Short mmCIF file of C-alpha atoms and ligand atoms in Angstrom, two decimals:
data_model
loop_
_atom_site.label_atom_id
_atom_site.label_comp_id
_atom_site.label_asym_id
_atom_site.label_seq_id
_atom_site.Cartn_x
_atom_site.Cartn_y
_atom_site.Cartn_z
CA MET A 981 -9.08 -24.13 20.65
CA SER A 982 -10.44 -21.70 18.15
CA ASN A 983 -8.38 -19.07 16.39
CA LEU A 984 -8.27 -15.56 17.79
CA LEU A 985 -9.79 -14.45 14.56
CA ASP A 986 -11.29 -15.96 11.43
CA VAL A 987 -12.30 -14.11 8.30
CA ILE A 988 -14.23 -16.30 5.89
CA ASN A 989 -15.17 -15.34 2.32
CA VAL A 990 -15.65 -11.74 3.28
CA LYS A 991 -16.97 -9.29 0.74
CA ARG A 992 -17.31 -5.54 1.11
CA THR A 993 -18.78 -3.11 -1.39
CA PHE A 994 -19.39 0.63 -1.29
CA PRO A 995 -22.28 2.32 -3.03
CA ARG A 996 -21.39 4.63 -5.86
CA GLY A 997 -23.36 6.82 -8.22
CA GLY A 998 -26.20 5.43 -10.29
CA GLY A 999 -27.11 2.62 -7.91
CA GLU A 1000 -23.87 0.83 -8.75
CA GLU A 1001 -21.47 -0.73 -6.30
CA LEU A 1002 -17.72 -0.66 -5.95
CA LEU A 1003 -16.37 -4.07 -4.98
CA VAL A 1004 -13.51 -3.37 -2.57
CA LEU A 1005 -13.01 -6.72 -0.85
CA ASP A 1006 -13.91 -10.05 -2.40
CA GLU A 1007 -13.57 -13.54 -0.94
CA VAL A 1008 -11.13 -12.52 1.73
CA ASN A 1009 -10.03 -15.39 3.92
CA LEU A 1010 -7.56 -15.26 6.78
CA SER A 1011 -7.00 -16.20 10.38
CA LEU A 1012 -4.97 -15.09 13.37
CA LYS A 1013 -3.78 -17.60 15.93
CA ASP A 1014 -2.72 -17.17 19.51
CA GLY A 1015 0.87 -15.93 19.67
CA GLU A 1016 1.14 -14.68 16.10
CA ILE A 1017 2.02 -11.43 14.42
CA VAL A 1018 0.42 -11.52 10.99
CA GLY A 1019 1.11 -8.87 8.38
CA ILE A 1020 -1.24 -7.79 5.61
CA LEU A 1021 0.78 -6.32 2.82
CA GLY A 1022 -0.81 -4.48 -0.03
CA ARG A 1023 -0.68 -1.25 -1.91
CA SER A 1024 -2.54 1.89 -1.27
CA GLY A 1025 -6.20 1.36 -2.18
CA ALA A 1026 -6.08 -2.44 -1.88
CA GLY A 1027 -8.67 -2.38 0.90
CA LYS A 1028 -6.44 -2.93 3.93
CA SER A 1029 -8.06 -0.30 6.13
CA THR A 1030 -11.50 -1.47 5.05
CA LEU A 1031 -10.57 -5.00 6.12
CA LEU A 1032 -9.29 -3.88 9.53
CA ARG A 1033 -12.48 -1.90 10.14
CA LEU A 1034 -14.51 -5.04 9.48
CA ILE A 1035 -12.35 -7.02 11.89
CA ALA A 1036 -12.73 -4.33 14.55
CA GLY A 1037 -16.49 -4.53 14.07
CA LEU A 1038 -16.68 -0.89 12.95
CA ALA A 1039 -18.38 -1.90 9.70
CA ARG A 1040 -20.29 -4.88 8.38
CA PRO A 1041 -19.44 -7.01 5.35
CA GLN A 1042 -21.89 -7.56 2.49
CA GLY A 1043 -21.00 -11.23 2.45
CA GLY A 1044 -19.05 -13.83 4.40
CA GLN A 1045 -18.35 -14.06 8.09
CA LEU A 1046 -15.93 -12.78 10.72
CA THR A 1047 -15.48 -14.49 14.05
CA TYR A 1048 -13.58 -13.52 17.18
CA MET A 1049 -12.61 -16.53 19.33
CA GLY A 1050 -15.26 -18.52 17.51
CA ALA A 1051 -18.10 -16.01 18.02
CA PRO A 1052 -19.51 -13.96 15.14
CA ILE A 1053 -18.52 -10.30 15.09
CA HIS A 1054 -21.61 -8.08 15.00
CA GLY A 1055 -20.18 -4.81 16.29
CA PRO A 1056 -17.19 -3.41 18.15
CA VAL A 1057 -15.44 -6.19 20.05
CA PRO A 1058 -14.05 -5.42 23.52
CA GLY A 1059 -11.14 -7.82 22.97
CA VAL A 1060 -9.94 -6.02 19.84
CA ALA A 1061 -8.08 -2.70 19.91
CA MET A 1062 -6.74 -0.66 17.04
CA VAL A 1063 -3.78 1.62 16.46
CA PHE A 1064 -4.08 4.00 13.51
CA GLN A 1065 -1.51 5.73 11.33
CA SER A 1066 -1.59 8.71 13.63
CA ALA A 1067 -3.15 8.90 17.03
CA ALA A 1068 -6.15 11.23 17.19
CA LEU A 1069 -5.55 12.46 20.73
CA PHE A 1070 -7.76 14.93 22.56
CA PRO A 1071 -5.63 18.08 22.69
CA TRP A 1072 -7.21 19.33 25.92
CA LEU A 1073 -6.46 16.10 27.80
CA THR A 1074 -3.09 15.04 29.24
CA VAL A 1075 -1.35 11.84 28.17
CA LEU A 1076 -2.72 10.07 31.24
CA GLU A 1077 -6.26 11.33 30.63
CA ASN A 1078 -6.12 10.34 26.97
CA VAL A 1079 -5.01 6.83 27.91
CA GLN A 1080 -7.63 6.50 30.66
CA LEU A 1081 -10.58 7.38 28.42
CA GLY A 1082 -11.34 3.92 27.11
CA LEU A 1083 -11.29 2.40 30.57
CA GLU A 1084 -13.55 5.11 31.98
CA ALA A 1085 -16.11 4.18 29.36
CA GLN A 1086 -16.05 0.65 30.82
CA GLY A 1087 -16.93 2.00 34.25
CA LEU A 1088 -13.99 0.49 36.16
CA PRO A 1089 -13.09 1.85 39.62
CA SER A 1090 -10.86 4.95 39.45
CA PRO A 1091 -7.80 3.52 41.22
CA GLU A 1092 -7.73 0.60 38.80
CA ILE A 1093 -8.15 2.88 35.80
CA ARG A 1094 -5.26 5.01 36.98
CA SER A 1095 -2.90 2.15 37.74
CA ARG A 1096 -3.61 0.38 34.46
CA ALA A 1097 -3.10 3.58 32.48
CA LEU A 1098 0.16 4.35 34.29
CA ALA A 1099 1.37 0.81 33.59
CA ALA A 1100 0.56 1.12 29.88
CA ILE A 1101 2.30 4.51 29.68
CA ASP A 1102 5.34 3.11 31.43
CA LEU A 1103 5.40 0.01 29.23
CA ILE A 1104 5.44 1.96 25.99
CA GLY A 1105 8.26 4.23 27.15
CA LEU A 1106 6.38 7.39 28.07
CA ASP A 1107 7.23 7.34 31.76
CA GLY A 1108 7.47 10.94 32.97
CA TYR A 1109 5.09 12.34 30.34
CA GLU A 1110 1.84 11.45 32.11
CA SER A 1111 0.81 15.05 32.60
CA ALA A 1112 2.08 16.38 29.27
CA TYR A 1113 -0.38 17.59 26.65
CA PRO A 1114 -0.31 16.20 23.09
CA ARG A 1115 1.04 19.49 21.65
CA GLU A 1116 4.13 19.10 23.86
CA LEU A 1117 4.98 15.71 22.35
CA SER A 1118 6.87 14.74 19.20
CA GLY A 1119 5.07 12.74 16.51
CA GLY A 1120 6.74 9.55 17.71
CA MET A 1121 5.66 10.13 21.31
CA ARG A 1122 2.10 10.91 20.27
CA GLN A 1123 2.06 7.63 18.39
CA ARG A 1124 3.27 5.92 21.57
CA VAL A 1125 0.26 7.40 23.34
CA GLY A 1126 -1.85 5.80 20.60
CA PHE A 1127 -0.28 2.44 21.46
CA ALA A 1128 -0.77 2.99 25.21
CA ARG A 1129 -4.43 3.80 24.59
CA ALA A 1130 -4.88 0.49 22.76
CA LEU A 1131 -2.79 -1.61 25.18
CA VAL A 1132 -4.48 -0.27 28.30
CA MET A 1133 -7.62 -2.11 27.20
CA HIS A 1134 -5.71 -5.43 27.53
CA PRO A 1135 -7.15 -6.57 24.21
CA ASN A 1136 -6.58 -10.10 22.95
CA ILE A 1137 -5.97 -8.77 19.47
CA LEU A 1138 -4.10 -5.63 18.56
CA LEU A 1139 -4.87 -4.33 15.08
CA MET A 1140 -2.41 -1.86 13.60
CA ASP A 1141 -3.13 0.18 10.48
CA GLU A 1142 0.21 1.38 9.08
CA PRO A 1143 1.19 2.56 12.55
CA PHE A 1144 4.73 3.61 11.61
CA SER A 1145 4.12 5.15 8.20
CA ALA A 1146 3.57 8.72 9.42
CA LEU A 1147 6.81 8.76 11.42
CA ASP A 1148 10.30 9.66 10.27
CA VAL A 1149 12.64 6.76 9.56
CA LEU A 1150 14.51 6.70 12.88
CA THR A 1151 11.47 7.26 15.06
CA ALA A 1152 9.62 4.52 13.22
CA GLU A 1153 12.50 2.08 13.65
CA ASN A 1154 12.77 2.84 17.39
CA LEU A 1155 9.10 2.23 17.92
CA ARG A 1156 9.16 -1.00 15.86
CA THR A 1157 12.14 -2.28 17.82
CA ASP A 1158 10.56 -1.43 21.19
CA LEU A 1159 7.33 -3.10 20.17
CA ILE A 1160 9.03 -6.30 19.00
CA GLU A 1161 11.09 -6.47 22.19
CA LEU A 1162 8.00 -6.08 24.35
CA TRP A 1163 6.19 -8.71 22.30
CA LEU A 1164 9.04 -11.23 22.39
CA GLY A 1165 9.53 -10.57 26.12
CA LYS A 1166 5.81 -11.33 26.57
CA LYS A 1167 5.33 -7.96 28.24
CA LEU A 1168 2.35 -6.91 26.12
CA PRO A 1169 -1.11 -7.70 27.50
CA ILE A 1170 -2.21 -9.11 24.13
CA LYS A 1171 -2.38 -12.50 22.38
CA GLY A 1172 -1.98 -11.67 18.73
CA ILE A 1173 -1.20 -8.80 16.39
CA MET A 1174 -2.53 -8.11 12.93
CA MET A 1175 -0.60 -5.41 11.18
CA VAL A 1176 -1.44 -3.71 7.92
CA THR A 1177 1.43 -2.21 5.98
CA HIS A 1178 2.57 -1.32 2.49
CA ASN A 1179 6.20 -1.62 3.56
CA ILE A 1180 7.72 -5.01 2.68
CA GLU A 1181 10.75 -4.67 4.93
CA GLU A 1182 8.64 -3.69 7.90
CA ALA A 1183 6.51 -6.79 7.40
CA VAL A 1184 9.59 -9.02 7.18
CA LEU A 1185 11.10 -7.38 10.26
CA MET A 1186 8.09 -7.93 12.47
CA CYS A 1187 5.79 -10.69 11.27
CA ASP A 1188 5.59 -14.46 11.60
CA ARG A 1189 3.46 -14.62 8.47
CA VAL A 1190 2.65 -12.13 5.78
CA LEU A 1191 -0.48 -12.20 3.66
CA LEU A 1192 -0.10 -10.57 0.27
CA MET A 1193 -3.14 -8.63 -0.76
CA SER A 1194 -3.93 -7.80 -4.36
CA SER A 1195 -6.07 -4.87 -5.47
CA ASN A 1196 -9.26 -4.24 -7.46
CA PRO A 1197 -10.89 -6.02 -5.76
CA GLY A 1198 -8.84 -6.61 -2.63
CA LYS A 1199 -8.11 -10.28 -2.11
CA VAL A 1200 -5.64 -12.18 -0.02
CA GLY A 1201 -3.42 -13.93 -2.52
CA SER A 1202 -0.47 -15.83 -1.21
CA GLU A 1203 1.04 -16.23 2.22
CA VAL A 1204 4.72 -16.03 3.08
CA LEU A 1205 6.04 -17.60 6.26
CA ILE A 1206 8.89 -15.70 7.86
CA ASP A 1207 10.87 -18.19 9.79
CA LEU A 1208 13.76 -15.93 10.81
CA PRO A 1209 15.06 -15.67 14.38
CA HIS A 1210 14.84 -12.35 16.24
CA PRO A 1211 16.45 -9.89 16.37
CA ARG A 1212 16.22 -9.75 12.59
CA GLU A 1213 18.96 -8.04 10.63
CA ARG A 1214 17.77 -6.11 7.60
CA THR A 1215 21.14 -6.62 5.94
CA SER A 1216 21.39 -10.39 6.45
CA PRO A 1217 21.18 -12.52 3.29
CA ALA A 1218 18.26 -14.52 4.72
CA PHE A 1219 16.33 -11.31 5.37
CA GLU A 1220 17.02 -10.01 1.88
CA ASP A 1221 15.93 -13.34 0.41
CA VAL A 1222 12.51 -13.05 2.01
CA VAL A 1223 12.16 -9.43 0.87
CA ASP A 1224 13.10 -10.54 -2.66
CA LYS A 1225 10.61 -13.38 -2.58
CA ILE A 1226 7.73 -11.17 -1.49
CA TYR A 1227 8.73 -8.56 -4.02
CA VAL A 1228 8.69 -11.11 -6.81
CA GLU A 1229 5.32 -12.55 -5.77
CA MET A 1230 3.74 -9.15 -5.59
CA THR A 1231 5.07 -8.00 -8.93
CA ALA A 1232 4.48 -11.27 -10.75
CA ARG A 1233 0.77 -11.36 -10.03
CA ARG A 1234 0.20 -7.74 -11.00
CA VAL A 1235 2.18 -8.10 -14.18
CA GLU A 1236 0.31 -11.24 -15.13
CA ARG A 1237 -3.01 -9.38 -14.81
CA MET A 1238 -1.57 -6.45 -16.71
CA ARG A 1239 -0.51 -8.75 -19.55
CA GLN A 1240 -3.98 -10.28 -19.70
CA ALA A 1241 -5.54 -6.83 -19.94
CA GLN A 1242 -3.02 -5.90 -22.63
CA GLY A 1243 -3.78 -9.03 -24.61
CA ALA A 1244 -7.51 -8.40 -24.42
CA GLY A 1245 -7.11 -4.74 -25.38
CA ASN A 1246 -8.82 -3.87 -22.11
CA ILE A 1247 -8.59 -0.13 -21.43
CA ALA A 1248 -9.59 -0.50 -17.78
CA MET A 1249 -6.13 -1.13 -16.40
CA ALA A 1250 -5.43 1.02 -13.35
CA LEU A 1251 -2.09 2.78 -13.67
CA SER A 1252 -0.17 4.22 -10.74
CA HIS A 1253 1.27 7.62 -11.36
CA VAL A 1254 4.77 7.26 -12.78
CA SER A 1255 6.35 10.08 -14.76
CA PRO A 1256 8.35 9.62 -17.96
CA ASN A 1257 11.25 11.14 -15.99
CA GLN A 1258 11.13 8.36 -13.42
CA ILE A 1259 11.04 5.80 -16.20
CA SER A 1260 13.95 7.39 -18.07
CA GLY A 1261 15.90 7.69 -14.83
CA LEU A 1262 15.57 4.02 -14.00
CA ILE A 1263 16.36 2.97 -17.56
CA GLU A 1264 19.52 5.07 -17.53
CA ALA A 1265 20.61 3.70 -14.15
CA LEU A 1266 20.00 0.14 -15.36
CA ALA A 1267 21.84 0.67 -18.63
CA ALA A 1268 24.88 2.11 -16.86
CA GLN A 1269 27.58 0.28 -14.95
CA PRO A 1270 27.69 -1.76 -12.78
CA TYR A 1271 24.33 -3.10 -13.94
CA ASP A 1272 24.81 -3.21 -17.68
CA GLY A 1273 21.11 -3.79 -18.28
CA LYS A 1274 20.22 -6.05 -15.36
CA ALA A 1275 19.89 -5.51 -11.59
CA ASP A 1276 18.54 -7.05 -8.44
CA LEU A 1277 15.41 -5.03 -7.61
CA PRO A 1278 16.15 -4.28 -3.94
CA ASP A 1279 19.74 -3.38 -4.94
CA ILE A 1280 18.70 -0.83 -7.50
CA ALA A 1281 15.98 0.51 -5.19
CA TYR A 1282 18.71 1.22 -2.66
CA GLU A 1283 20.97 2.72 -5.31
CA GLN A 1284 18.17 4.98 -6.57
CA GLU A 1285 17.27 5.95 -2.99
CA LEU A 1286 13.79 4.56 -3.40
CA GLU A 1287 11.94 2.42 -0.94
CA VAL A 1288 11.35 -0.97 -2.49
CA ASP A 1289 7.65 -0.12 -2.61
CA GLU A 1290 8.28 3.12 -4.45
CA LEU A 1291 10.11 1.20 -7.13
CA PHE A 1292 7.11 -1.07 -7.77
CA PRO A 1293 5.09 1.27 -9.94
CA VAL A 1294 8.10 2.38 -11.98
CA ALA A 1295 9.19 -1.20 -12.62
CA GLU A 1296 5.64 -2.07 -13.52
CA ALA A 1297 5.26 0.80 -15.96
CA MET A 1298 8.49 -0.30 -17.63
CA GLN A 1299 7.14 -3.82 -17.99
CA LEU A 1300 3.86 -2.55 -19.33
CA LEU A 1301 5.70 -0.55 -21.96
CA ARG A 1302 7.95 -3.55 -22.65
CA LEU A 1303 11.04 -1.55 -21.85
CA ALA A 1304 12.03 -4.02 -19.13
CA ASP A 1305 11.25 -7.50 -17.83
CA VAL A 1306 11.24 -8.64 -14.24
CA GLU A 1307 12.27 -12.19 -13.50
CA GLY A 1308 13.33 -13.90 -10.32
CA GLY A 1309 13.85 -10.63 -8.46
CA ASP A 1310 15.91 -9.07 -11.24
CA ILE A 1311 14.87 -6.27 -13.53
CA LYS A 1312 16.31 -6.47 -17.01
CA LEU A 1313 16.14 -4.01 -19.90
CA THR A 1314 14.57 -5.35 -23.07
CA HIS A 1315 16.09 -4.72 -26.45
CA MET A 1316 13.80 -1.68 -26.75
CA GLY A 1317 14.78 -0.54 -23.25
CA LYS A 1318 18.45 -0.61 -24.25
CA ARG A 1319 17.68 1.32 -27.40
CA PHE A 1320 15.81 3.89 -25.36
CA ALA A 1321 18.87 4.32 -23.12
CA ASP A 1322 21.12 4.86 -26.14
CA SER A 1323 18.79 7.30 -27.91
CA ASP A 1324 18.54 11.08 -27.98
CA LEU A 1325 15.39 12.81 -26.79
CA ASN A 1326 13.56 12.73 -30.11
CA GLU A 1327 14.15 9.04 -30.62
CA ARG A 1328 13.09 8.41 -27.04
CA LYS A 1329 9.80 10.17 -27.70
CA GLU A 1330 9.24 7.97 -30.73
CA ILE A 1331 10.01 4.78 -28.85
CA PHE A 1332 7.69 5.86 -26.06
CA SER A 1333 4.92 6.78 -28.45
CA ARG A 1334 5.13 3.43 -30.21
CA ALA A 1335 5.17 1.58 -26.87
CA LEU A 1336 2.05 3.48 -25.84
CA THR A 1337 0.01 2.68 -28.94
CA THR A 1338 1.17 -0.93 -29.02
CA HIS A 1339 1.09 -1.88 -25.36
CA VAL A 1340 -1.24 0.49 -23.52
CA PRO A 1341 -4.82 -0.09 -24.66
CA LEU A 1342 -6.13 3.10 -23.05
CA ALA A 1343 -3.56 5.29 -24.82
CA ALA A 1344 -4.32 3.62 -28.14
CA HIS A 1345 -8.04 4.06 -27.50
CA ILE A 1346 -7.76 7.80 -26.76
CA ARG A 1347 -5.61 8.32 -29.83
CA ARG A 1348 -8.11 6.42 -32.00
CA VAL A 1349 -11.06 8.45 -30.71
CA LEU A 1350 -9.18 11.69 -31.39
CA ASP A 1351 -8.16 10.52 -34.86
CA GLU A 1352 -11.72 9.64 -35.77
CA ARG A 1353 -13.33 12.87 -34.62
CA ALA A 1354 -13.45 15.71 -37.11
CA SER A 1355 -12.52 18.13 -34.33
CA HIS A 1356 -9.66 15.87 -33.17
CA ALA A 1357 -10.69 16.75 -29.64
CA ALA A 1358 -12.60 15.08 -26.81
CA PRO A 1359 -13.42 16.10 -23.24
CA LYS A 1360 -11.80 14.35 -20.31
CA THR A 1361 -15.21 13.17 -19.05
CA ARG A 1362 -15.54 11.07 -22.21
CA PHE A 1363 -12.75 8.78 -20.95
CA LEU A 1364 -13.20 9.25 -17.23
CA ASP A 1365 -16.75 7.91 -17.44
CA GLU A 1366 -15.54 4.88 -19.32
CA LEU A 1367 -12.88 4.14 -16.74
CA GLU A 1368 -15.22 4.67 -13.82
CA ASP A 1369 -17.33 1.79 -15.03
CA HIS A 1370 -14.44 -0.43 -14.01
CA MET A 1371 -12.61 1.28 -11.16
CA ALA A 1372 -13.00 3.74 -8.30
CA GLU A 1373 -13.09 7.43 -9.08
CA ASP A 1374 -9.66 8.19 -7.61
CA ALA A 1375 -8.09 5.28 -9.49
CA ALA A 1376 -9.65 6.51 -12.74
CA GLU A 1377 -8.33 10.03 -12.14
CA GLU A 1378 -4.84 8.73 -11.41
CA THR A 1379 -4.86 6.46 -14.44
CA LEU A 1380 -5.86 9.31 -16.72
CA LYS A 1381 -3.27 11.63 -15.17
CA THR A 1382 -0.60 9.02 -15.85
CA ILE A 1383 -1.67 8.57 -19.46
CA VAL A 1384 -1.65 12.34 -19.94
CA SER A 1385 1.93 12.69 -18.70
CA TRP A 1386 3.07 9.80 -20.93
CA ALA A 1387 1.23 11.15 -23.97
CA ARG A 1388 2.65 14.63 -23.45
CA PHE A 1389 6.18 13.34 -23.29
CA SER A 1390 5.76 11.20 -26.40
CA GLU A 1391 3.56 13.77 -28.18
CA LEU A 1392 0.99 11.06 -28.90
CA PHE A 1393 -1.76 13.54 -28.04
CA SER A 1394 -2.09 16.63 -25.90
CA TYR A 1395 -4.26 17.65 -23.03
CA ASP A 1396 -5.40 21.08 -21.91
CA ASP A 1397 -5.79 21.15 -18.11
CA ASP A 1398 -7.95 24.29 -18.01
CA ALA A 1399 -10.38 23.14 -20.68
CA ALA A 1400 -10.14 19.45 -19.55
CA LEU A 1401 -9.80 18.62 -23.24
CA PHE A 1402 -7.79 16.01 -25.11
CA SER A 1403 -6.67 16.95 -28.61
CA LEU A 1404 -4.29 16.09 -31.43
CA GLU A 1405 -1.63 18.38 -32.79
CA ASN A 1406 -0.63 16.03 -35.56
CA PRO A 1407 -3.63 13.92 -36.63
CA THR A 1408 -2.87 10.97 -38.90
P1 ADP B 486 -5.96 0.83 1.79
O1 ADP B 486 -6.11 0.97 3.28
O2 ADP B 486 -5.43 -0.50 1.36
O3 ADP B 486 -5.17 1.95 1.19
P2 ADP B 486 -8.82 1.38 1.77
O4 ADP B 486 -9.41 0.26 2.53
O5 ADP B 486 -8.67 2.67 2.50
O6 ADP B 486 -7.44 0.92 1.13
O7 ADP B 486 -9.70 1.68 0.46
C1 ADP B 486 -9.94 0.68 -0.51
C2 ADP B 486 -10.88 1.21 -1.56
O8 ADP B 486 -12.16 1.43 -1.00
C3 ADP B 486 -10.47 2.53 -2.18
O9 ADP B 486 -10.74 2.49 -3.57
C4 ADP B 486 -11.35 3.55 -1.49
O10 ADP B 486 -11.59 4.65 -2.36
C5 ADP B 486 -12.61 2.74 -1.24
N1 ADP B 486 -13.30 3.19 -0.02
C6 ADP B 486 -12.84 3.08 1.25
N2 ADP B 486 -13.74 3.55 2.14
C7 ADP B 486 -14.80 3.98 1.41
C8 ADP B 486 -16.07 4.58 1.74
N3 ADP B 486 -16.41 4.81 3.01
N4 ADP B 486 -16.90 4.88 0.71
C9 ADP B 486 -16.55 4.63 -0.58
N5 ADP B 486 -15.38 4.07 -0.95
C10 ADP B 486 -14.52 3.75 0.02
MG1 MG B 487 -5.28 2.29 4.59
#
């Protein structure tokens, strides 16, 4: 029997200015088998939504092949339904009418449409709200309508694009729990689920397998099997072990690429926005008791009231600046990190400035350009254009914004927002 879904060597590019192309997905391979929930875990911008749109047949790849039950996907597939981050419901239609829409398009007899829609509404816990309008529902209930609208189609594959990420913590957890219970109780009229998320714990809670996706271009790196019985306990050691393992895999690969770029003096390293304050905060927490310079990443995420995923970029920035190392799920201050913790503000600025020129090729590059110019000034576009040769426009903007906040803190160079101009106050 063939897989529900196969994605083979898929490539997706988007056109950008000057006849160039942005490579968003490259050599993506994956499959979904009957009875599986597979998670695709990756950061914002990795290409997760792009991948799901290809699977749903809403867009075409520039290379490779996608098949649904062995047959090539050329357009929207009736057996595949999608749930988005937030359900775009028609405000002038009731819950029942919103759920019935997809079936009406198929031209089924009215009584069947109605009974299937009522069953889907009942299943997803919206019994009694059939005649309510979207504006009368909470965000969580509207999202349930989104699920009902997908399930009513009795698809073989349910695709979910960060379906819980727009909901508050409790609402999200309730909906996850209900969905897993329905799935395990074989109450859902579907054969397999593919879920995109950037939330590691969510993936470990729900999935049989998780595919880790790297960015720029998006690729499926490794796969982690999650062989834990349900119901899964977030606080159990086995659960935490899997979260740790995924965390380590995701960080290790990024850091390895970062180190390569550093070694090669490559300025085109995309930086997530992390402020010097966030970096100082984490360094101080790590230096203090009970950690004394070393902590388990999920532990300190919890302590700092950060989601594990929110800690990623901060931990990464600290590694880039060589203020900390991450090894085997632990984050550990380097000698320089410890010195930073023990220093006053002026010394901290100096340490930061030195770390920038030594370890961040882009910062060193901007400083060099400013040093060499008689005016000691250069417009933002000078560097933005350079970065955009290697990354998407939004990534280039974010990278530059990050560098600006680091340079301001360390006084390596300054930046005037209104004039969009880099300059030096103290040229060497
Ligand atoms: P994710 O869902 O993982 O956050 P997306 O698939 O939405 O990522 O986007 C991946 C990359 O593709 C981003 O850099 C985004 O800017 C780019 N992208 C997505 N859709 C388009 C489009 N229609 N045109 C141009 N670029 C796009
Ligand atoms: Mg997305």
